[in-house]
Coordinates of C-alpha atoms and ligand atoms in Angstrom, one line a residue:
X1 CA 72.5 92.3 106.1
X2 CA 70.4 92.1 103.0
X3 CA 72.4 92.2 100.0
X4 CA 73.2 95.5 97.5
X5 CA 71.0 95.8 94.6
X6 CA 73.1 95.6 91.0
X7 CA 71.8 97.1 87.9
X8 CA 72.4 96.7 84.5
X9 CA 71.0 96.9 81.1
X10 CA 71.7 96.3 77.6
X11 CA 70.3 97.6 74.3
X12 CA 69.3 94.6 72.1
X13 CA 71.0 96.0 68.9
X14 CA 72.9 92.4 67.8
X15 CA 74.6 89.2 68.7
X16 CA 76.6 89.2 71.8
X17 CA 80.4 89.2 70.8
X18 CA 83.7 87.3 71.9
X19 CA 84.2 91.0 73.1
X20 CA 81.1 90.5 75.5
X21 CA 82.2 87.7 77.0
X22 CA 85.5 89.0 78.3
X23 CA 84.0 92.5 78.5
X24 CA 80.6 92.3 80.6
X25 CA 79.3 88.6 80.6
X26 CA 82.2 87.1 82.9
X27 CA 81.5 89.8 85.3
X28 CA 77.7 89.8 85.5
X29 CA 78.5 86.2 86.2
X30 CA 80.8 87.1 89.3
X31 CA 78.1 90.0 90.1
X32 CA 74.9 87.5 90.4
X33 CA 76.9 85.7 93.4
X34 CA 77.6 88.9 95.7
X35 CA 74.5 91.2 94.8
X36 CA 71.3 91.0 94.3
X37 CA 71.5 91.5 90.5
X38 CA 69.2 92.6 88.0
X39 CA 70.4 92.4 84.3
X40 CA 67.5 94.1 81.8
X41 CA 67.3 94.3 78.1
X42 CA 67.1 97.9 77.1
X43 CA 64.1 97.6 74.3
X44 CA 63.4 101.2 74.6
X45 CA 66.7 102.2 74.5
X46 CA 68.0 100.5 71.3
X47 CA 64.5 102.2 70.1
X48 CA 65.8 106.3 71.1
X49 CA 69.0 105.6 68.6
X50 CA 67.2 103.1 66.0
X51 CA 64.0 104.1 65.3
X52 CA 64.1 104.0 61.8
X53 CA 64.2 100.6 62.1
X54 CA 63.2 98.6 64.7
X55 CA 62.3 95.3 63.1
X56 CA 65.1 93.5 65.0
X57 CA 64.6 94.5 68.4
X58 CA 62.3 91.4 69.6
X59 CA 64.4 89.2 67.9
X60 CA 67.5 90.6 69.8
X61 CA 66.3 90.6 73.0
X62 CA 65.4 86.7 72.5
X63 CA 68.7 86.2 71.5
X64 CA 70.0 88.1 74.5
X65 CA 68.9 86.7 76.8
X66 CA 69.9 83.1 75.2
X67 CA 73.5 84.6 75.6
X68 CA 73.1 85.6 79.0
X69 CA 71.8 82.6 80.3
X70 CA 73.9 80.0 77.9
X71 CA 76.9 82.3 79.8
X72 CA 76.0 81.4 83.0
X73 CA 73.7 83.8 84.0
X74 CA 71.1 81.6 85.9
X75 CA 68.0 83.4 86.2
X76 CA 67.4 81.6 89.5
X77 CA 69.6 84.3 90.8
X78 CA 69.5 86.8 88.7
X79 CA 66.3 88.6 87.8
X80 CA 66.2 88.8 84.2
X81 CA 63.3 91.5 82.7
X82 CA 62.9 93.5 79.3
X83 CA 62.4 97.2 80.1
X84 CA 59.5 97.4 77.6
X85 CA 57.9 95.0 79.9
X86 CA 57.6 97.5 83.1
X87 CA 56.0 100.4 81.2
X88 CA 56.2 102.3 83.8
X89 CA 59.9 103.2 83.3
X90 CA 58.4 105.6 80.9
X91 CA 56.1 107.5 83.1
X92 CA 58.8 107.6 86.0
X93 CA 61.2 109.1 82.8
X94 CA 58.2 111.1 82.3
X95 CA 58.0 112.5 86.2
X96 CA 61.5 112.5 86.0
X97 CA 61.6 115.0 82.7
X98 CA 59.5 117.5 85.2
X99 CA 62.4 118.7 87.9
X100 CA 65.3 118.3 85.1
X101 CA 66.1 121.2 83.3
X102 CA 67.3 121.2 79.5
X103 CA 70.8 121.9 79.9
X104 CA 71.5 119.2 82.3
X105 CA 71.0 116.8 78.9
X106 CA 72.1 119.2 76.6
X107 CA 75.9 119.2 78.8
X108 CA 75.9 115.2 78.8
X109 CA 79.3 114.5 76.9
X110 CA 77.9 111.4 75.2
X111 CA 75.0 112.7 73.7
X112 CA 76.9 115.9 72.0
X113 CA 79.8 113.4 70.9
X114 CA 77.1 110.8 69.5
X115 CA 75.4 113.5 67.8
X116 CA 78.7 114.2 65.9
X117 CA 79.9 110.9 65.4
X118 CA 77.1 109.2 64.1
X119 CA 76.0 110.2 60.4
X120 CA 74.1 107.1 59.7
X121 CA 71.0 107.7 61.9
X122 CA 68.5 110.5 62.5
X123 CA 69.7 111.2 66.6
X124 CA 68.0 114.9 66.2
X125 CA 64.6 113.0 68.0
X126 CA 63.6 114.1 71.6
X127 CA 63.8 110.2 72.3
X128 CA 67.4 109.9 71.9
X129 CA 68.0 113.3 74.1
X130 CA 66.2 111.7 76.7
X131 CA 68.1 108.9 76.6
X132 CA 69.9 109.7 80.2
X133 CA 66.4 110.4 81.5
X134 CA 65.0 106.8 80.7
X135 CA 68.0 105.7 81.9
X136 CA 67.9 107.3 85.3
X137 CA 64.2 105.9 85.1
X138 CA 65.5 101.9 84.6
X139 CA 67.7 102.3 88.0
X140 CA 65.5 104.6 90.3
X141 CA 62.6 102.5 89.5
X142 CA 63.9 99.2 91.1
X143 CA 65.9 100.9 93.7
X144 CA 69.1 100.3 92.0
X145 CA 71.9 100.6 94.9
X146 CA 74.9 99.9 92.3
X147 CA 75.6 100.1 88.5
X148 CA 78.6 98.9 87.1
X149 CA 79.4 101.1 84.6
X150 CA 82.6 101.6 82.4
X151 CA 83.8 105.1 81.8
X152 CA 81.6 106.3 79.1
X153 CA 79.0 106.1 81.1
X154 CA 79.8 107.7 84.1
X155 CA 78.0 111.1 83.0
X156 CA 74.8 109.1 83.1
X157 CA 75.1 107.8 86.3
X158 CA 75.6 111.2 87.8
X159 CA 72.8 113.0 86.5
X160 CA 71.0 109.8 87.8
X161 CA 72.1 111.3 91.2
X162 CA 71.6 114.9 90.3
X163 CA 68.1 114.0 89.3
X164 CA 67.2 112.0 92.0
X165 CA 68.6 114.6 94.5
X166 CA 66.3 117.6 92.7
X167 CA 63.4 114.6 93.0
X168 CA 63.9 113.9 96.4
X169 CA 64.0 117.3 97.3
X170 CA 60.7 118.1 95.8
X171 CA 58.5 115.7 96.2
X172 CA 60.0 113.8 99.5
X173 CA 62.7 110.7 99.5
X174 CA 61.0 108.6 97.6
X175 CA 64.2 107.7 95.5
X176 CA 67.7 105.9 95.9
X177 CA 70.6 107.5 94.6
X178 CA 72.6 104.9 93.0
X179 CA 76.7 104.7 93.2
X180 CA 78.7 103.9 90.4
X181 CA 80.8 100.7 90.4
X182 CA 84.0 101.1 88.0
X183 CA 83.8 97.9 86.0
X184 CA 86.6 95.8 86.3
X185 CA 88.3 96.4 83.3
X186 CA 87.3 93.5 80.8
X187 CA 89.8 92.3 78.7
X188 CA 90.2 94.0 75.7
X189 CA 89.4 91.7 72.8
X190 CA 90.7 92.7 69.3
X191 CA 88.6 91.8 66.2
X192 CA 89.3 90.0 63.0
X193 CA 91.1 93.1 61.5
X194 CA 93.2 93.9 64.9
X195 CA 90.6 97.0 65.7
X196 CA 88.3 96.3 68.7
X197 CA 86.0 93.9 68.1
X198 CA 82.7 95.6 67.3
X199 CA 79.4 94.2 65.1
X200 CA 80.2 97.6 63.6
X201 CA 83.4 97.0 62.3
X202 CA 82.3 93.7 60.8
X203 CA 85.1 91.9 62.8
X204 CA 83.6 90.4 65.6
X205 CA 83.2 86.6 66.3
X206 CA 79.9 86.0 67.6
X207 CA 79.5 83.6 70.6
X208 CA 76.4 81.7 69.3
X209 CA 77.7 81.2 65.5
X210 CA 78.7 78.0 64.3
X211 CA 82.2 76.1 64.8
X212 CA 82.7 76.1 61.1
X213 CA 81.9 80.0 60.9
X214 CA 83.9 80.7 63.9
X215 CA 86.7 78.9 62.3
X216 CA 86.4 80.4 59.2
X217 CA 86.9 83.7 60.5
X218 CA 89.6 82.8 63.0
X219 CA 91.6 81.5 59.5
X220 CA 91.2 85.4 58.1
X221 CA 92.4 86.9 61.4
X222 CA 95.2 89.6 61.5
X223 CA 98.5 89.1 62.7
X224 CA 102.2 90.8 63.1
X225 CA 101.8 93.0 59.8
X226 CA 105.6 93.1 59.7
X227 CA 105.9 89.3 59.3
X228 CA 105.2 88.9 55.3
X229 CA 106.8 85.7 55.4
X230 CA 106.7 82.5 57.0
X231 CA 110.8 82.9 57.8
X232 CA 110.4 86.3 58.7
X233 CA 110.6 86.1 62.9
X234 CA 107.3 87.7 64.0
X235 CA 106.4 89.6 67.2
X236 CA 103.4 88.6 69.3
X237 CA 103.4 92.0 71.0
X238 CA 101.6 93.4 68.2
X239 CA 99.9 90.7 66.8
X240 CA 96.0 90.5 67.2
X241 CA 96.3 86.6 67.0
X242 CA 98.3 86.1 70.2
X243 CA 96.1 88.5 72.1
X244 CA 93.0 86.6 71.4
X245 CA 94.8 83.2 71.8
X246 CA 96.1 84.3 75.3
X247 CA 92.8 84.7 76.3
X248 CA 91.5 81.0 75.4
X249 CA 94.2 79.1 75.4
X250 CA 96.5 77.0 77.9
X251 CA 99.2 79.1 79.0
X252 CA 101.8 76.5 78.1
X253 CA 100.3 76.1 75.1
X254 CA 100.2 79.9 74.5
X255 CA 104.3 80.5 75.8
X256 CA 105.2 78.1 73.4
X257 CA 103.5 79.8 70.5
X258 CA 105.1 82.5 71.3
X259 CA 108.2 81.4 71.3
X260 CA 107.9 80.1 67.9
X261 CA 106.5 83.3 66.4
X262 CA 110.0 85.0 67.5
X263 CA 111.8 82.3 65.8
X264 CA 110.1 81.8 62.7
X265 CA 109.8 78.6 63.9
X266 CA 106.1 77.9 63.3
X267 CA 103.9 79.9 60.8
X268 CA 100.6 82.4 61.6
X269 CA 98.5 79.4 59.4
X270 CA 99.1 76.6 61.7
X271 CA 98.8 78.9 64.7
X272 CA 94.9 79.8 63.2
X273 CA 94.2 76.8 63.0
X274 CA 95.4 75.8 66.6
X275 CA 93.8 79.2 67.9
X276 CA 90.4 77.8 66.2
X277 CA 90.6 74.7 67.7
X278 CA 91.2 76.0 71.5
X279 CA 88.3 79.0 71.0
X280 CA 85.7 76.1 70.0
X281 CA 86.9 73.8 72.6
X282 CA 86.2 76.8 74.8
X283 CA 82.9 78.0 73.5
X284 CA 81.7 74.5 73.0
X285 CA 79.8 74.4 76.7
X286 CA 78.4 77.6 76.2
X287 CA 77.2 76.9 72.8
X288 CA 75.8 73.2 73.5
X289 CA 73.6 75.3 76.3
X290 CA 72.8 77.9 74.0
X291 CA 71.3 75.5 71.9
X292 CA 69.3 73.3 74.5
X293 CA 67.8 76.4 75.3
X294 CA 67.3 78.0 71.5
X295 CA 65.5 74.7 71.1
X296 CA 62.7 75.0 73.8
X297 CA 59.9 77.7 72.4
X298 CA 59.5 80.3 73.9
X299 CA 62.1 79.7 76.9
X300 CA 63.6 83.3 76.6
X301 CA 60.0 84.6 77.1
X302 CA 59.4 82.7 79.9
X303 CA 62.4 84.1 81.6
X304 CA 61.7 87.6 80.8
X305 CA 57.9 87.5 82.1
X306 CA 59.3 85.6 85.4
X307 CA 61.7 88.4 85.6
X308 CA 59.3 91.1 85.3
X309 CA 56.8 89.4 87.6
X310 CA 59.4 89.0 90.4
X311 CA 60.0 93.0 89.9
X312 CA 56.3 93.7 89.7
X313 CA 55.6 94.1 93.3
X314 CA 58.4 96.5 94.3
X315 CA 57.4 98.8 91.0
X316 CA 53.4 98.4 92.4
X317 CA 54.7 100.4 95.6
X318 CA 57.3 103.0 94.9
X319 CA 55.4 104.3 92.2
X320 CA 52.0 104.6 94.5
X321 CA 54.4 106.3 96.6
X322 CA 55.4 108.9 93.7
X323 CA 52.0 109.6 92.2
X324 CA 50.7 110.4 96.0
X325 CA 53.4 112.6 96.4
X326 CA 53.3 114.4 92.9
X327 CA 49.1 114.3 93.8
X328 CA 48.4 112.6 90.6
X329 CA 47.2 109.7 92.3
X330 CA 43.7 107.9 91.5
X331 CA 41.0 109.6 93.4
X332 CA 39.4 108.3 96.7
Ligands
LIG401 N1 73.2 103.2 78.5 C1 73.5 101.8 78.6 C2 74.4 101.4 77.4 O1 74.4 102.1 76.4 C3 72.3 100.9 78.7 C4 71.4 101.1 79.8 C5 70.1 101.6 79.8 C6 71.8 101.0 81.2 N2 69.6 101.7 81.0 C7 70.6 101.4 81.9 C8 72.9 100.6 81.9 C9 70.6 101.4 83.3 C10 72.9 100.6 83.3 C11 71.7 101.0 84.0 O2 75.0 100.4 77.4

């Protein structure tokens, strides 16, 4: 049996995170051996939410894909594309836009929440309500069998279904409707401050920084807010420090810190700078590949134009196959 297709994509909008790597990258990593995985950098995406300012996005994507592939995602097995580069995503989306009434992306629970939240950008555009659209688009367009998804976007993957059911029916089955996989839950990786780490919240480590930044950081981290003093016994529990550790470190290693930390025995200082050492011990392969590849021009490129090449044919056929059906083919 030929393997299941995986889908996912991600909007270049910064540096991938510590939070990445225990969220999404571990698992795409586990993903690319079982499935037939395609992992795509969501240009047009970042673009619905920041188009006010798009001056980053190219340089995003490069480093994207940098991260993926430094993590272990081996573009021998996993076909790595840019979205912009198969333009046309954005006349499927516009096909797609056709048999999808209003309401449908007026009722998606993300886009009303965002529209609340988020006081810093201009989301009233008809690119950022279509957002679901061009996302249904990315997956139908490659046959996507499977998309890994964590809760938040469940909505989107079922009016991917909705929409390709109301396609289907109209126009013939041209389309796959795509399951959702649950992600396994990644790890949840707390930030400088204790909150989750986030580029937004200005307290995320970023994989592909430097040793001496990384440490530098790691020596501001938050722990038990209750121990004020080196005497005071502190409580690992509730202390952002041993959460991040526990991820990195040797488990002995790690018991024995605790340990300490509940007798006052050692002090949060010396356990930064242990924690430091570990987490650039552990990011040191990842980084050393990082920058073997940062250093060859234009490798990233190469990747995403073998990527989209490799896709190329399958796009060339369904979407003859949709234009005959919607009789906007070229003529005779
Ligand atoms: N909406 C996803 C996010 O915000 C990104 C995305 C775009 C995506 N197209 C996709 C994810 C297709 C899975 C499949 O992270």
């Amino acid at each position: 049996m030929s393997k299941k297709r995986i889908l996912t994509g991600y909007r270049p909008t910064g540096r991938l995170t510590l939070g990445h790597w225990f969220g999404n990258l571990l698992n795409m990593r586990e993903l690319q051996e079982e499935y037939e995985a395609y992992y795509f950098v969501a240009d047009w995406h970042a673009l619905t939410s920041d188009w006010q300012d798009t001056h980053a996005i190219r340089q995003y994507t490069e480093e994207m894909v940098l991260d993926w592939v430094a993590a272990g995602i081996d573009p021998s097995k996993a076909t790595i594309y840019r979205q912009s580069d198969v333009p046309e995503v954005a006349e499927l989306t516009l096909y797609l836009t056709m048999v999808t009434p209003m309401g449908w992306l007026e009722r998606v629970p993300s886009y009303k929440e965002q529209r609340e939240q988020i006081s810093d950008k201009d989301l009233g555009n008809v690119g950022f309500f279509m957002y679901p659209l061009l996302q249904a688009a990315d997956i139908a367009i490659v046959k996507g069998d499977i998309v890994p998804v964590g809760e938040d976007q469940l909505p989107h993957l079922e009016l991917t279904r909705e929409v390709v059911r109301r396609f289907n029916g109209q126009y013939g089955d041209l389309l796959v409707e795509p399951a959702a996989k649950i992600a396994k839950q990644g790890a949840r990786v707390p930030g400088t401050d204790g909150r989750k780490m986030s580029k937004s919240y200005g307290n995320a480590i970023y994989l592909s920084e430097t040793e001496e930044e990384t440490t530098k950081k790691v020596m501001g981290f938050m722990t038990d807010p209750a121990r004020k003093l080196k005497t005071d016994p502190g409580d690992p529990a509730i202390c952002p420090l041993h959460q991040v550790h526990a991820l990195v470190g040797d488990p002995a290693d790690i018991a024995e810190w605790e340990k300490c930390c509940r007798t006052a025995e050692c002090g949060c200082v010396a356990h930064k700078r242990a924690f430091a050492e570990d987490l650039n011990a552990y990011l040191a392969d990842f980084r050393a590949k990082r920058a073997e590849l940062a250093a060859r021009p234009d490798y990233a490129w190469e990747v995403l134009s073998e990527g989209a090449a490799r896709v190329r044919p399958a796009i060339d056929e369904l979407m003859g196959a949709v234009r005959t059906s919607m009789h906007v083919d070229a003529a005779e």
